[in-house]
RNA sequence: GGGCGUUUAGCUCAGUUGGGAGAGCGCUUCCCUUACAAGGAAGAGGUCGGCGGUUCGAGCCCGUCAACGCCCACCA
């Protein structure tokens, strides 16, 4: 076995072995109960970033544990075609050659995207393998592959037939750069400092006019009315009159509508139905017409008169200037408001009137809310349910059509002859009603439409496959809070509607990986850590351990590179501990036995009891998705108890001919169970060490440990306390590692030889006799529970130097005892606190006083 | 305008039934002891954001204030 731990060398070795073994497939546990997770599919354009690494490290921890517990565990991988993002990538390639997608045409363009996908799309799967994630590659899916495309079409057509998908001429969010409609949640709102311009619209009859206020003066070109609140006394008499639109001389009416807030601005609103959702609603209610003045490029249309052809921002300046020149501007005040930006490219979105496809979400929402409210699906941590409910209850219809070429084409055809529209599961070549030629719908679907079907489309639906029957609903969904609305909510809606059952039991929400300074990691800010670079430097195990250990439920994770280094050192520590175990087993395979020693020594019994206790607690924490706590517990147990204490104690047993076998067996059992427990978190190093310890593969053959409940023996706490006391004595008196002779009193029922061996090994102390010395003066004593060690000071340390230590200890103990006494003398405490708490407090005080007495005696004994 | 989160050791953060404050890194001192110096041992360092309340007892429960952060919103 190599003396040094080299993660990259080990990690290169195992993934292929694992994958070839078939152990990532649920079929390895054919009798097992199904347990399934579908991966949140990364964008096919993507490279693995810290968010993926965290997300998948958690899922792997879950799935590997379940696999070891005998479940038929499926972790299904795949990727998302990511409409806009992927199209943008290929368009940029074209742009480099001075072309646009329109130059080569739709078919050639889509071909080119597919080629790009084949060429570069696999990058992330290689990175997933490098991280050691145990996904079942035989079931890998892509949102645009044939099966999933069929599922998409089936869902679309069914919803259309049910009246839950419709085509409508409505205001949508338009990105003038991506040239497509966006859904509500693809728009990021950002507060900007703007201005509120008050403009006077003169009456057509008589003197004066009405003053409106707007933040977007350029839209006045599309005004077809002015609205006031029906109960506003200032304006109620004006309703029905007409005004003359400045600059364009259009005559428009004043109407009344309750959507107007009398408190805001002047209480009178200019109505631009084609470029504002609220105005659109007002126009529908009051019968105003719509005039489109901004086109899909973000430029002013012919309707804008002399401003025709201007960019919308340029028009804003020009219109304001013109209004001022001509004396229509009454006032301009500063005004902060939020402005929508395309979440893909950051361009300011333009509300635009256009023909789009929508999902009527109303009937889908109720079941999706009820499934969570009833606890059928459960968010972890629970608090996310609140924002989920709030969002769902205020959901508006979902705009699903996108003016892109890369995606699932909407299965609708329009007849050139009779103008009919047909929505169909199968491709249409001629119009079913008149036989005329048809043309296909240009638009494709929102990427999130296909993602919404992921938990069942990936299992083979709409076919009645064995996987659908066996693995739906899935067991756990692990994802970040940032896509609860985009993805989780929609999977719940679609899953419940089409499968009649929730798509997953538990929804585990983790935080964002942030940089060490707490900011969001981003390439542009230059503070993003690349997981693959960290993997090269520290190993995949170290990166995984760091992320999972940091994953406190629902909290963001600031990632410090030093933590990854600390994780690597943990791997090194485990490596060396295992090396110790291996090197002390001249017969390979001995520690591979599951058998517990029949007559364990005190330290063996102690560590086995602790192991049992920790295993139970660890498993419980993992079951509750408290990864940070779970890993913290195991890490500290392994390092502080097994490595720092037990292995040191075991060295005594190994040298003792009568106990060596038992000690080896205990070391073997403890190390084996540690490796198993650690394996879901750090699979590579544990697999490597497993192969050194025994035979076979941990992944393939090891079962999750279920140790018997054991109780620890007496005397171990005393030993540890005594050893620590002796070490502190050395440290405080700076006496290095010179041997110390002690006399031991009351060895807690354990053999004198045992004490001798352990104290010698752990504290370089020899026992020169039993019980207190005849002449106490000139000794100091160290107490550990009922056990006491007396140290002759002569020749060792300056007697007077021991005095301050004792005085300090007495002061501290006095303080503790005082507080305890105070508590106990409070009649209310005795009255109202539970009996066991009072008893515990009394025992504590007793102990304090006893210790105090001993310390005072000691002080006196110094002379 | 609503909603949520955070505030604990120098730094980054844990701390779920309210009962003697924790980790990693950093710092001090000692030690190359035959698994490991990528290590071991012993330490120093906290009015658990402020104020008020409930309780025998509060980092933990309630109220309030402050700072920072996030999400949602058709504020023309």
PDB file of C-alpha atoms (C1' of nucleotides) in Angstrom, chain A residues 5 213-215 260-261 264 269 278 337 383 386 555 558 562-563 566 568-569 572-573 576-577 579-580 626 629 639 643-644 648 651 724 727-728 731 734 816 819 826 828-829 832-834 837 848, chain B residues 1-7 11-16 19-26 29-31 33-44 55-57 69-76:
ATOM      1  CA  UNK A   5      -2.523   9.583  -0.614  1.00  0.00           C
ATOM      2  CA  UNK A 213     -47.995  61.117 -15.722  1.00  0.00           C
ATOM      3  CA  UNK A 214     -45.736  58.520 -17.305  1.00  0.00           C
ATOM      4  CA  UNK A 215     -42.275  56.998 -16.971  1.00  0.00           C
ATOM      5  CA  UNK A 260     -56.546  53.483 -11.995  1.00  0.00           C
ATOM      6  CA  UNK A 261     -55.026  54.453  -8.675  1.00  0.00           C
ATOM      7  CA  UNK A 264     -50.563  57.798  -8.088  1.00  0.00           C
ATOM      8  CA  UNK A 269     -53.431  57.603 -16.875  1.00  0.00           C
ATOM      9  CA  UNK A 278     -52.661  47.104 -17.414  1.00  0.00           C
ATOM     10  CA  UNK A 337     -39.410  52.069 -10.472  1.00  0.00           C
ATOM     11  CA  UNK A 383     -40.364  27.134   4.865  1.00  0.00           C
ATOM     12  CA  UNK A 386     -44.893  29.351   1.932  1.00  0.00           C
ATOM     13  CA  UNK A 555     -28.646  27.937   3.590  1.00  0.00           C
ATOM     14  CA  UNK A 558     -19.783  30.369   0.982  1.00  0.00           C
ATOM     15  CA  UNK A 562      -9.137  26.333   2.341  1.00  0.00           C
ATOM     16  CA  UNK A 563     -12.098  24.158   3.214  1.00  0.00           C
ATOM     17  CA  UNK A 566      -9.080  20.648   4.817  1.00  0.00           C
ATOM     18  CA  UNK A 568      -8.302  16.671   1.268  1.00  0.00           C
ATOM     19  CA  UNK A 569      -6.399  16.383   4.519  1.00  0.00           C
ATOM     20  CA  UNK A 572      -5.204  11.763   3.784  1.00  0.00           C
ATOM     21  CA  UNK A 573      -5.954  11.050   7.409  1.00  0.00           C
ATOM     22  CA  UNK A 576      -3.105   6.710   6.786  1.00  0.00           C
ATOM     23  CA  UNK A 577      -5.398   5.237   9.386  1.00  0.00           C
ATOM     24  CA  UNK A 579      -2.760   1.976   6.132  1.00  0.00           C
ATOM     25  CA  UNK A 580      -2.138   1.329   9.797  1.00  0.00           C
ATOM     26  CA  UNK A 626     -29.233  17.156   7.426  1.00  0.00           C
ATOM     27  CA  UNK A 629     -24.752  17.707  10.671  1.00  0.00           C
ATOM     28  CA  UNK A 639     -10.812  11.888  13.445  1.00  0.00           C
ATOM     29  CA  UNK A 643      -7.884   8.087  14.858  1.00  0.00           C
ATOM     30  CA  UNK A 644      -6.768  10.200  17.784  1.00  0.00           C
ATOM     31  CA  UNK A 648      -3.382   4.935  19.855  1.00  0.00           C
ATOM     32  CA  UNK A 651      -1.242  -0.058  19.671  1.00  0.00           C
ATOM     33  CA  UNK A 724      -5.483  14.588  29.127  1.00  0.00           C
ATOM     34  CA  UNK A 727      -0.615  15.818  29.014  1.00  0.00           C
ATOM     35  CA  UNK A 728      -1.728  19.170  30.301  1.00  0.00           C
ATOM     36  CA  UNK A 731       2.407  21.127  28.729  1.00  0.00           C
ATOM     37  CA  UNK A 734       7.068  22.379  29.943  1.00  0.00           C
ATOM     38  CA  UNK A 816     -19.193  26.582  38.847  1.00  0.00           C
ATOM     39  CA  UNK A 819     -23.734  28.931  40.166  1.00  0.00           C
ATOM     40  CA  UNK A 826     -33.959  28.754  44.296  1.00  0.00           C
ATOM     41  CA  UNK A 828     -38.884  27.816  42.212  1.00  0.00           C
ATOM     42  CA  UNK A 829     -36.235  25.756  40.452  1.00  0.00           C
ATOM     43  CA  UNK A 832     -40.922  23.651  38.653  1.00  0.00           C
ATOM     44  CA  UNK A 833     -37.974  22.076  36.938  1.00  0.00           C
ATOM     45  CA  UNK A 834     -38.368  18.398  36.038  1.00  0.00           C
ATOM     46  CA  UNK A 837     -32.967  18.078  35.848  1.00  0.00           C
ATOM     47  CA  UNK A 848     -17.908  20.149  42.044  1.00  0.00           C
TER      48      UNK A 848
ATOM     49  C1'   G B   1     -45.792  47.598  -1.470  1.00  0.00           C
ATOM     50  C1'   G B   2     -45.732  42.500   0.346  1.00  0.00           C
ATOM     51  C1'   G B   3     -42.933  37.936   1.919  1.00  0.00           C
ATOM     52  C1'   C B   4     -38.553  35.389   3.575  1.00  0.00           C
ATOM     53  C1'   G B   5     -33.720  34.861   5.459  1.00  0.00           C
ATOM     54  C1'   U B   6     -29.282  36.302   8.143  1.00  0.00           C
ATOM     55  C1'   U B   7     -26.806  38.726  12.561  1.00  0.00           C
ATOM     56  C1'   C B  11     -12.308  34.896   9.393  1.00  0.00           C
ATOM     57  C1'   U B  12     -16.244  31.520   7.144  1.00  0.00           C
ATOM     58  C1'   C B  13     -20.101  29.138   9.426  1.00  0.00           C
ATOM     59  C1'   A B  14     -22.736  24.831  12.581  1.00  0.00           C
ATOM     60  C1'   G B  15     -25.922  24.616  16.858  1.00  0.00           C
ATOM     61  C1'   U B  16     -34.724  21.133  15.937  1.00  0.00           C
ATOM     62  C1'   G B  19     -31.141  22.741  31.159  1.00  0.00           C
ATOM     63  C1'   G B  20     -23.129  23.594  32.047  1.00  0.00           C
ATOM     64  C1'   A B  21     -21.390  27.616  24.111  1.00  0.00           C
ATOM     65  C1'   G B  22     -19.094  24.212  18.804  1.00  0.00           C
ATOM     66  C1'   A B  23     -16.208  23.107  13.848  1.00  0.00           C
ATOM     67  C1'   G B  24     -12.738  24.387  10.010  1.00  0.00           C
ATOM     68  C1'   C B  25      -9.068  27.932   9.039  1.00  0.00           C
ATOM     69  C1'   G B  26      -5.972  31.510  11.659  1.00  0.00           C
ATOM     70  C1'   U B  29       3.409  26.788  23.319  1.00  0.00           C
ATOM     71  C1'   C B  30       5.526  21.911  23.031  1.00  0.00           C
ATOM     72  C1'   C B  31       6.626  17.359  20.073  1.00  0.00           C
ATOM     73  C1'   U B  33       6.428   8.942  19.532  1.00  0.00           C
ATOM     74  C1'   U B  34       7.433   2.826  14.521  1.00  0.00           C
ATOM     75  C1'   A B  35      -0.521   5.147  10.137  1.00  0.00           C
ATOM     76  C1'   C B  36      -0.116  10.211   9.132  1.00  0.00           C
ATOM     77  C1'   A B  37       4.649  16.919  10.207  1.00  0.00           C
ATOM     78  C1'   A B  38      -0.782  16.832   4.503  1.00  0.00           C
ATOM     79  C1'   G B  39       0.674  15.048  11.543  1.00  0.00           C
ATOM     80  C1'   G B  40       0.242  14.827  17.222  1.00  0.00           C
ATOM     81  C1'   A B  41      -0.480  17.275  22.217  1.00  0.00           C
ATOM     82  C1'   A B  42      -1.925  21.406  25.243  1.00  0.00           C
ATOM     83  C1'   G B  43      -3.974  26.305  25.131  1.00  0.00           C
ATOM     84  C1'   A B  44      -5.798  31.502  24.265  1.00  0.00           C
ATOM     85  C1'   U B  55     -39.909  30.804  31.967  1.00  0.00           C
ATOM     86  C1'   C B  56     -37.127  28.091  37.870  1.00  0.00           C
ATOM     87  C1'   G B  57     -33.885  28.544  33.480  1.00  0.00           C
ATOM     88  C1'   G B  69     -29.133  39.883   1.945  1.00  0.00           C
ATOM     89  C1'   C B  70     -32.810  37.366  -1.117  1.00  0.00           C
ATOM     90  C1'   C B  71     -37.634  36.555  -3.456  1.00  0.00           C
ATOM     91  C1'   C B  72     -42.334  38.258  -5.227  1.00  0.00           C
ATOM     92  C1'   A B  73     -45.402  42.590  -7.325  1.00  0.00           C
ATOM     93  C1'   C B  74     -49.414  44.954 -14.093  1.00  0.00           C
ATOM     94  C1'   C B  75     -45.723  51.782  -8.689  1.00  0.00           C
ATOM     95  C1'   A B  76     -48.848  54.359 -15.286  1.00  0.00           C
TER      96        A B  76
END
